[in-house]
Every structure is written in structure tokens, then in C-alpha cells.
Amino acid sequence: MKRKDFMLKMLAALPATSIAMNLTELKTLAGSLEATPKMPVLFLGHGSPMNAIEENKFVQGFRKISNGIESPKAILCISAHWETQGTKVTAMQNPRTIHDFGGFPKTLYEVQYPAPGNPQLAKEVSEISKTSGIQLDESWGLDHGAWSVIKHMYPQADVPVIQLSLDYAKTPQQHYELAKELTPLRSKGILIVGSGNLVHNLGAIDWRKLNESYAFDWAKEASAKMNRFILNGDHQNLIAYKKHGKAFELAIPTPEHYLPLLYVLALQQKNETVYLFNDEPLGGSLTMTSVRIG
């Protein structure tokens, strides 16, 4: 007998007064424990919030990649735009759409992405780590690092989405080790998405070339090395990014847009394929490079 059927049969045998959940909730709980074929993992270069409402080759790349993935039971997103003290996971049933940016057209602020949350999955994630205490969070929601890209992949907003925060006190190695503990989720129908940008220096952008495929020499150097390390499975050189000199220092002036990559790489299994897409620079100091593993 399958584990799911066994659980439902046992629970159905209990007196009605002893069951605090309705049948739908029981099925959700049992389904969350059911094994599935292993899901791929993605790092998405999210770029400008305007990608949420524009039609361009990058959003086309997001749609194309999702078309090649079996519909997930839920999405766990690690976004550059949620940094916290300690690690947190969103646990509300209906996460709000957060417009965490300024100076953009009114139409962008009117966008809503009403994907449901998944409190049961959040609880499972909070209990999965043996090295980090992951706290349940009821106040955040979906920031633009999550919804601006996921909305192109699942425009019906019918796939539950939860977010995992970045603990700003953790070292890159500690982020990588925490991410490894998420591995079992890949075999439970959960699509894990890291959202950031590999080269991300807003202070150096040439705004005249923001919509052009253009990179400064240091951005070209850093991007080429990052891509080579990713394709070669050289995770240690990507974890120790601070040792690679001036080009990497300019490419990663602050770590939050880079760290989601480490969560994705940590989930790579032996002999899994690695594929780069949307691999283009913008404005001199930004790259949209995205990665699929598996």
C-alpha cells in the first residue's frame, strides 16, 4: 500500500472528534510526503522589476524554461530581496504581493500575483535543517525577486509559493551547507528557485545602455569565470568568490544577489546536466545569466 493511502486509511479510522483537520487538509499533508520524480533547480537572473510587465527575451526565457518542467506541487524561492537575522520561511496561506522598489510606473505597482502559500510545506522546511533553526514567518509575502519572475512561468498563479530568507550573518559556506539540507524537497515535487543576479553593481550601471547587451571589461571577466565554474561544477571557487580579485569585487559589491546561486548549486547531484540561459549583460554592470540544473 502506498504511504499516502496508508496514512489516509489510518486517519479515517480515528473518531471524528479526534481529527482536527478536514479531509482536504489530510490529503494535502499526505501528498506533501509523497515521492515524485526529482525536480530540476533554477537560478533566475531577475534584473529590473520592469521585467514583470515587459515583454522581452528574458521573460521569454523564463517561460521557455518552465515549459520544459513538469508542473510542481509548490515553489520554494530564495530571493535576493529578503534578508533577515536568522533564516525564515513564509508560512501564511495567502502571501501578499510586495512592491519593494521605488520610482517605477504606476502600472507596475498595480500588479498582483495572488499565488497561495503552503503552510504545511513551510513547516516541513522549518524542520528540515539540522544545522540552522528556520523560523516560520507570517509577515513577509512575495517580494519582486520572487513574483516578477514566477509570474511569467506560472501566470495563472495556481502553484503555491513560499520564500526562504537569506540570513545576513551566515558565511557563503554556511548558506551552501544549509541549502544541501533542502535536497529531499526535490523528490517531493518542489521546484526550488534562486532569484538574483550574478553580476549586480547598480552603482556602476551605464543607464544609457541599460537596454543594451553591453558589459564593462571587469563584468565580462567576472561573468566568464562564473560561467566556467558553474559549468565545470567548481562550487568551491564560487563559494570563495572573494578571493578572485577586483573583477569579482566589482561584480559582487554586496552578496545578496549572488548568494541565491549557492543555494541552487548546493542541490546539484552527480552527473546532472547544467544549462545556462538568458546569458547576457545589460548596462555594463549587470548580467541576466540564469541556470537550470537537472
Short mmCIF file of C-alpha atoms in Angstrom, two decimals:
data_model
loop_
_atom_site.label_atom_id
_atom_site.label_comp_id
_atom_site.label_asym_id
_atom_site.label_seq_id
_atom_site.Cartn_x
_atom_site.Cartn_y
_atom_site.Cartn_z
CA MET A 1 0.00 0.00 0.00
CA LYS A 2 1.33 3.45 -0.87
CA ARG A 3 2.32 5.65 2.06
CA LYS A 4 -0.28 8.25 1.14
CA ASP A 5 -3.12 5.68 1.04
CA PHE A 6 -1.95 4.11 4.29
CA MET A 7 -1.95 7.48 6.08
CA LEU A 8 -5.43 8.36 4.85
CA LYS A 9 -6.78 4.94 5.82
CA MET A 10 -5.36 5.16 9.33
CA LEU A 11 -6.61 8.69 9.86
CA ALA A 12 -10.05 7.82 8.54
CA ALA A 13 -10.29 5.11 11.20
CA LEU A 14 -9.96 7.64 14.03
CA PRO A 15 -13.08 9.05 15.73
CA ALA A 16 -14.25 12.22 14.01
CA THR A 17 -13.82 14.24 17.20
CA SER A 18 -10.12 13.39 17.36
CA ILE A 19 -9.35 14.71 13.88
CA ALA A 20 -8.61 18.43 13.85
CA MET A 21 -8.15 18.67 10.09
CA ASN A 22 -10.70 18.24 7.32
CA LEU A 23 -10.24 15.66 4.56
CA THR A 24 -8.79 18.18 2.11
CA GLU A 25 -6.08 19.12 4.60
CA LEU A 26 -5.32 15.44 5.24
CA LYS A 27 -4.84 14.84 1.54
CA THR A 28 -2.55 17.86 1.33
CA LEU A 29 -0.47 16.56 4.22
CA ALA A 30 -0.23 13.07 2.75
CA GLY A 31 0.58 14.48 -0.69
CA SER A 32 3.40 16.58 0.72
CA LEU A 33 5.11 13.37 1.86
CA GLU A 34 4.67 11.51 -1.41
CA ALA A 35 7.78 10.88 -3.50
CA THR A 36 7.89 12.24 -7.06
CA PRO A 37 10.44 12.28 -9.88
CA LYS A 38 13.27 14.65 -8.99
CA MET A 39 12.57 18.25 -9.91
CA PRO A 40 15.23 20.47 -11.51
CA VAL A 41 16.52 23.55 -9.69
CA LEU A 42 16.78 27.05 -11.15
CA PHE A 43 18.75 30.23 -10.64
CA LEU A 44 16.97 33.14 -12.35
CA GLY A 45 18.63 36.46 -13.12
CA HIS A 46 15.68 38.71 -12.34
CA GLY A 47 17.08 42.12 -13.32
CA SER A 48 14.83 45.18 -13.27
CA PRO A 49 11.35 44.95 -11.69
CA MET A 50 10.08 46.19 -15.08
CA ASN A 51 10.62 42.65 -16.37
CA ALA A 52 7.39 41.86 -14.53
CA ILE A 53 5.35 43.83 -17.07
CA GLU A 54 7.57 43.99 -20.14
CA GLU A 55 7.74 41.51 -23.00
CA ASN A 56 11.39 40.79 -23.81
CA LYS A 57 13.79 37.94 -24.48
CA PHE A 58 14.45 37.41 -20.78
CA VAL A 59 10.83 36.82 -19.79
CA GLN A 60 10.53 34.63 -22.87
CA GLY A 61 13.46 32.66 -21.47
CA PHE A 62 11.64 32.23 -18.14
CA ARG A 63 8.54 30.93 -19.93
CA LYS A 64 10.52 28.60 -22.15
CA ILE A 65 12.35 27.03 -19.22
CA SER A 66 9.12 26.46 -17.28
CA ASN A 67 7.52 24.79 -20.31
CA GLY A 68 10.15 22.07 -20.03
CA ILE A 69 9.42 21.36 -16.36
CA GLU A 70 6.64 19.16 -15.02
CA SER A 71 4.16 21.28 -13.07
CA PRO A 72 5.46 21.48 -9.48
CA LYS A 73 3.42 20.91 -6.35
CA ALA A 74 4.89 24.11 -4.94
CA ILE A 75 7.80 26.52 -5.39
CA LEU A 76 10.40 27.40 -2.77
CA CYS A 77 12.09 30.68 -3.74
CA ILE A 78 15.28 32.13 -2.28
CA SER A 79 15.19 35.79 -3.27
CA ALA A 80 17.92 38.42 -3.03
CA HIS A 81 15.32 40.79 -1.62
CA TRP A 82 14.59 39.11 1.71
CA GLU A 83 17.48 39.36 4.16
CA THR A 84 16.87 38.62 7.83
CA GLN A 85 18.55 37.89 11.13
CA GLY A 86 18.33 34.12 11.19
CA THR A 87 16.67 32.10 8.44
CA LYS A 88 12.92 32.38 7.95
CA VAL A 89 10.31 30.74 5.73
CA THR A 90 6.95 32.26 4.81
CA ALA A 91 4.11 30.28 6.39
CA MET A 92 0.94 32.21 5.55
CA GLN A 93 -1.86 30.75 3.44
CA ASN A 94 -2.19 33.85 1.23
CA PRO A 95 1.09 35.76 0.86
CA ARG A 96 0.81 39.41 -0.15
CA THR A 97 2.47 40.82 -3.28
CA ILE A 98 5.24 43.13 -2.07
CA HIS A 99 6.23 46.09 -4.26
CA ASP A 100 9.67 46.57 -2.73
CA PHE A 101 11.06 49.19 -5.14
CA GLY A 102 10.63 52.85 -6.00
CA GLY A 103 10.49 55.19 -8.97
CA PHE A 104 8.66 52.93 -11.43
CA PRO A 105 5.40 53.42 -13.40
CA LYS A 106 2.07 53.10 -11.60
CA THR A 107 1.17 50.04 -13.67
CA LEU A 108 3.99 48.08 -12.00
CA TYR A 109 2.65 48.85 -8.52
CA GLU A 110 -0.78 47.65 -9.58
CA VAL A 111 0.47 44.16 -10.40
CA GLN A 112 -0.75 41.46 -8.03
CA TYR A 113 0.44 37.86 -8.03
CA PRO A 114 -2.08 36.02 -5.82
CA ALA A 115 -0.37 32.63 -5.65
CA PRO A 116 -1.32 30.75 -2.48
CA GLY A 117 1.21 29.86 0.17
CA ASN A 118 1.70 26.40 1.63
CA PRO A 119 1.85 26.42 5.45
CA GLN A 120 2.40 22.65 5.60
CA LEU A 121 5.42 22.85 3.30
CA ALA A 122 6.74 25.80 5.31
CA LYS A 123 6.51 23.69 8.47
CA GLU A 124 8.35 20.86 6.73
CA VAL A 125 11.09 23.27 5.62
CA SER A 126 11.36 24.70 9.15
CA GLU A 127 12.07 21.20 10.46
CA ILE A 128 14.41 20.04 7.69
CA SER A 129 17.65 21.67 8.84
CA LYS A 130 19.86 20.06 11.48
CA THR A 131 22.29 22.99 11.48
CA SER A 132 20.07 26.09 11.30
CA GLY A 133 16.90 26.99 13.15
CA ILE A 134 14.45 28.04 10.42
CA GLN A 135 11.66 30.23 11.79
CA LEU A 136 8.11 30.36 10.46
CA ASP A 137 7.20 33.85 9.24
CA GLU A 138 3.69 35.29 8.93
CA SER A 139 4.57 38.85 7.90
CA TRP A 140 6.59 38.88 4.66
CA GLY A 141 4.90 37.60 1.49
CA LEU A 142 6.28 37.51 -2.06
CA ASP A 143 8.84 40.19 -2.95
CA HIS A 144 9.65 41.16 -6.51
CA GLY A 145 12.63 38.79 -6.63
CA ALA A 146 10.02 36.05 -6.48
CA TRP A 147 6.82 37.23 -8.16
CA SER A 148 8.36 39.24 -11.02
CA VAL A 149 9.88 36.08 -12.50
CA ILE A 150 7.48 33.37 -11.29
CA LYS A 151 4.52 35.23 -12.81
CA HIS A 152 5.95 34.56 -16.27
CA MET A 153 6.47 30.87 -15.53
CA TYR A 154 3.08 30.26 -13.91
CA PRO A 155 0.83 33.16 -14.97
CA GLN A 156 -2.32 31.59 -13.51
CA ALA A 157 -0.81 31.92 -10.01
CA ASP A 158 -2.07 28.41 -9.29
CA VAL A 159 1.20 26.97 -7.92
CA PRO A 160 1.78 27.62 -4.19
CA VAL A 161 4.88 29.72 -3.47
CA ILE A 162 6.85 30.07 -0.25
CA GLN A 163 10.05 32.06 0.31
CA LEU A 164 13.19 31.24 2.28
CA SER A 165 15.15 34.24 3.56
CA LEU A 166 18.87 34.95 3.44
CA ASP A 167 20.44 35.15 6.90
CA TYR A 168 22.86 38.05 6.56
CA ALA A 169 25.04 36.63 9.37
CA LYS A 170 25.82 33.40 7.51
CA THR A 171 29.01 32.91 5.50
CA PRO A 172 28.77 31.74 1.88
CA GLN A 173 29.83 28.27 3.01
CA GLN A 174 27.08 28.21 5.64
CA HIS A 175 24.47 29.21 3.06
CA TYR A 176 25.71 26.39 0.83
CA GLU A 177 25.54 23.84 3.65
CA LEU A 178 22.03 24.92 4.63
CA ALA A 179 20.92 24.58 1.03
CA LYS A 180 22.18 20.98 0.88
CA GLU A 181 19.68 20.09 3.59
CA LEU A 182 16.85 21.08 1.24
CA THR A 183 17.75 18.25 -1.17
CA PRO A 184 14.85 15.92 -0.16
CA LEU A 185 12.34 18.53 -1.35
CA ARG A 186 13.41 17.96 -4.96
CA SER A 187 11.90 14.48 -4.76
CA LYS A 188 8.61 15.76 -3.36
CA GLY A 189 7.56 17.84 -6.35
CA ILE A 190 9.04 21.10 -5.06
CA LEU A 191 10.69 23.44 -7.56
CA ILE A 192 13.49 25.33 -5.82
CA VAL A 193 14.30 28.71 -7.38
CA GLY A 194 17.12 31.09 -6.52
CA SER A 195 16.49 34.65 -7.75
CA GLY A 196 19.20 37.30 -8.00
CA ASN A 197 21.89 38.39 -10.47
CA LEU A 198 25.43 37.04 -10.80
CA VAL A 199 26.93 40.39 -11.75
CA HIS A 200 25.00 43.11 -9.93
CA ASN A 201 26.55 46.53 -9.40
CA LEU A 202 23.81 49.15 -9.63
CA GLY A 203 26.21 51.91 -8.65
CA ALA A 204 28.25 51.35 -11.81
CA ILE A 205 25.44 50.98 -14.36
CA ASP A 206 25.65 52.98 -17.58
CA TRP A 207 21.97 53.95 -17.68
CA ARG A 208 22.27 54.94 -21.35
CA LYS A 209 22.96 51.28 -22.16
CA LEU A 210 20.58 49.67 -19.69
CA ASN A 211 18.65 48.02 -22.50
CA GLU A 212 21.72 47.04 -24.50
CA SER A 213 23.79 43.87 -24.38
CA TYR A 214 26.84 45.65 -23.03
CA ALA A 215 29.37 44.82 -20.30
CA PHE A 216 32.38 46.61 -18.85
CA ASP A 217 35.64 44.65 -19.13
CA TRP A 218 35.58 43.68 -15.45
CA ALA A 219 31.99 42.42 -15.79
CA LYS A 220 32.97 40.33 -18.82
CA GLU A 221 35.87 38.84 -16.88
CA ALA A 222 33.80 38.03 -13.80
CA SER A 223 30.89 36.63 -15.81
CA ALA A 224 33.14 34.39 -17.92
CA LYS A 225 34.82 32.94 -14.82
CA MET A 226 31.50 32.43 -13.03
CA ASN A 227 30.03 30.64 -16.04
CA ARG A 228 33.09 28.42 -16.35
CA PHE A 229 32.95 27.48 -12.66
CA ILE A 230 29.21 26.75 -12.89
CA LEU A 231 29.52 24.55 -15.98
CA ASN A 232 32.52 22.70 -14.52
CA GLY A 233 30.77 22.06 -11.19
CA ASP A 234 33.53 24.00 -9.41
CA HIS A 235 31.45 25.02 -6.41
CA GLN A 236 34.35 25.83 -4.11
CA ASN A 237 35.60 28.60 -6.36
CA LEU A 238 32.08 30.05 -6.44
CA ILE A 239 31.71 29.82 -2.66
CA ALA A 240 35.09 31.52 -2.21
CA TYR A 241 34.21 34.31 -4.64
CA LYS A 242 36.03 36.96 -2.58
CA LYS A 243 39.43 35.51 -3.49
CA HIS A 244 39.12 36.22 -7.21
CA GLY A 245 40.27 39.81 -7.27
CA LYS A 246 39.00 43.15 -8.50
CA ALA A 247 36.61 41.90 -11.19
CA PHE A 248 34.64 39.83 -8.67
CA GLU A 249 34.81 42.63 -6.12
CA LEU A 250 33.11 44.96 -8.61
CA ALA A 251 30.67 42.29 -9.78
CA ILE A 252 29.56 41.42 -6.22
CA PRO A 253 29.83 44.62 -4.15
CA THR A 254 27.20 43.16 -1.79
CA PRO A 255 26.38 39.44 -1.61
CA GLU A 256 22.57 39.26 -1.56
CA HIS A 257 22.06 38.94 -5.34
CA TYR A 258 24.82 36.34 -5.62
CA LEU A 259 24.00 34.06 -2.67
CA PRO A 260 20.84 32.53 -4.21
CA LEU A 261 23.16 30.90 -6.77
CA LEU A 262 24.88 28.98 -3.96
CA TYR A 263 21.53 27.55 -2.83
CA VAL A 264 20.96 26.21 -6.34
CA LEU A 265 24.47 24.82 -6.79
CA ALA A 266 24.34 23.04 -3.43
CA LEU A 267 21.42 20.98 -4.73
CA GLN A 268 23.31 19.70 -7.77
CA GLN A 269 23.65 15.92 -7.82
CA LYS A 270 26.33 13.82 -9.52
CA ASN A 271 26.10 13.71 -13.32
CA GLU A 272 23.24 16.24 -13.52
CA THR A 273 23.20 18.45 -16.58
CA VAL A 274 23.80 22.19 -16.18
CA TYR A 275 22.35 24.64 -18.68
CA LEU A 276 22.81 28.42 -18.95
CA PHE A 277 20.15 30.65 -20.48
CA ASN A 278 19.42 34.40 -20.65
CA ASP A 279 23.22 34.71 -20.54
CA GLU A 280 23.56 38.39 -21.46
CA PRO A 281 24.87 41.58 -19.81
CA LEU A 282 22.99 44.86 -19.53
CA GLY A 283 24.10 48.42 -18.80
CA GLY A 284 27.73 47.42 -18.33
CA SER A 285 27.45 46.08 -14.77
CA LEU A 286 24.53 43.64 -14.68
CA THR A 287 24.07 40.13 -16.08
CA MET A 288 20.81 38.24 -16.58
CA THR A 289 22.55 34.86 -16.63
CA SER A 290 20.25 32.09 -15.44
CA VAL A 291 20.95 28.43 -14.66
CA ARG A 292 18.99 25.19 -14.84
CA ILE A 293 20.33 22.08 -13.10
CA GLY A 294 18.71 18.72 -13.79
#
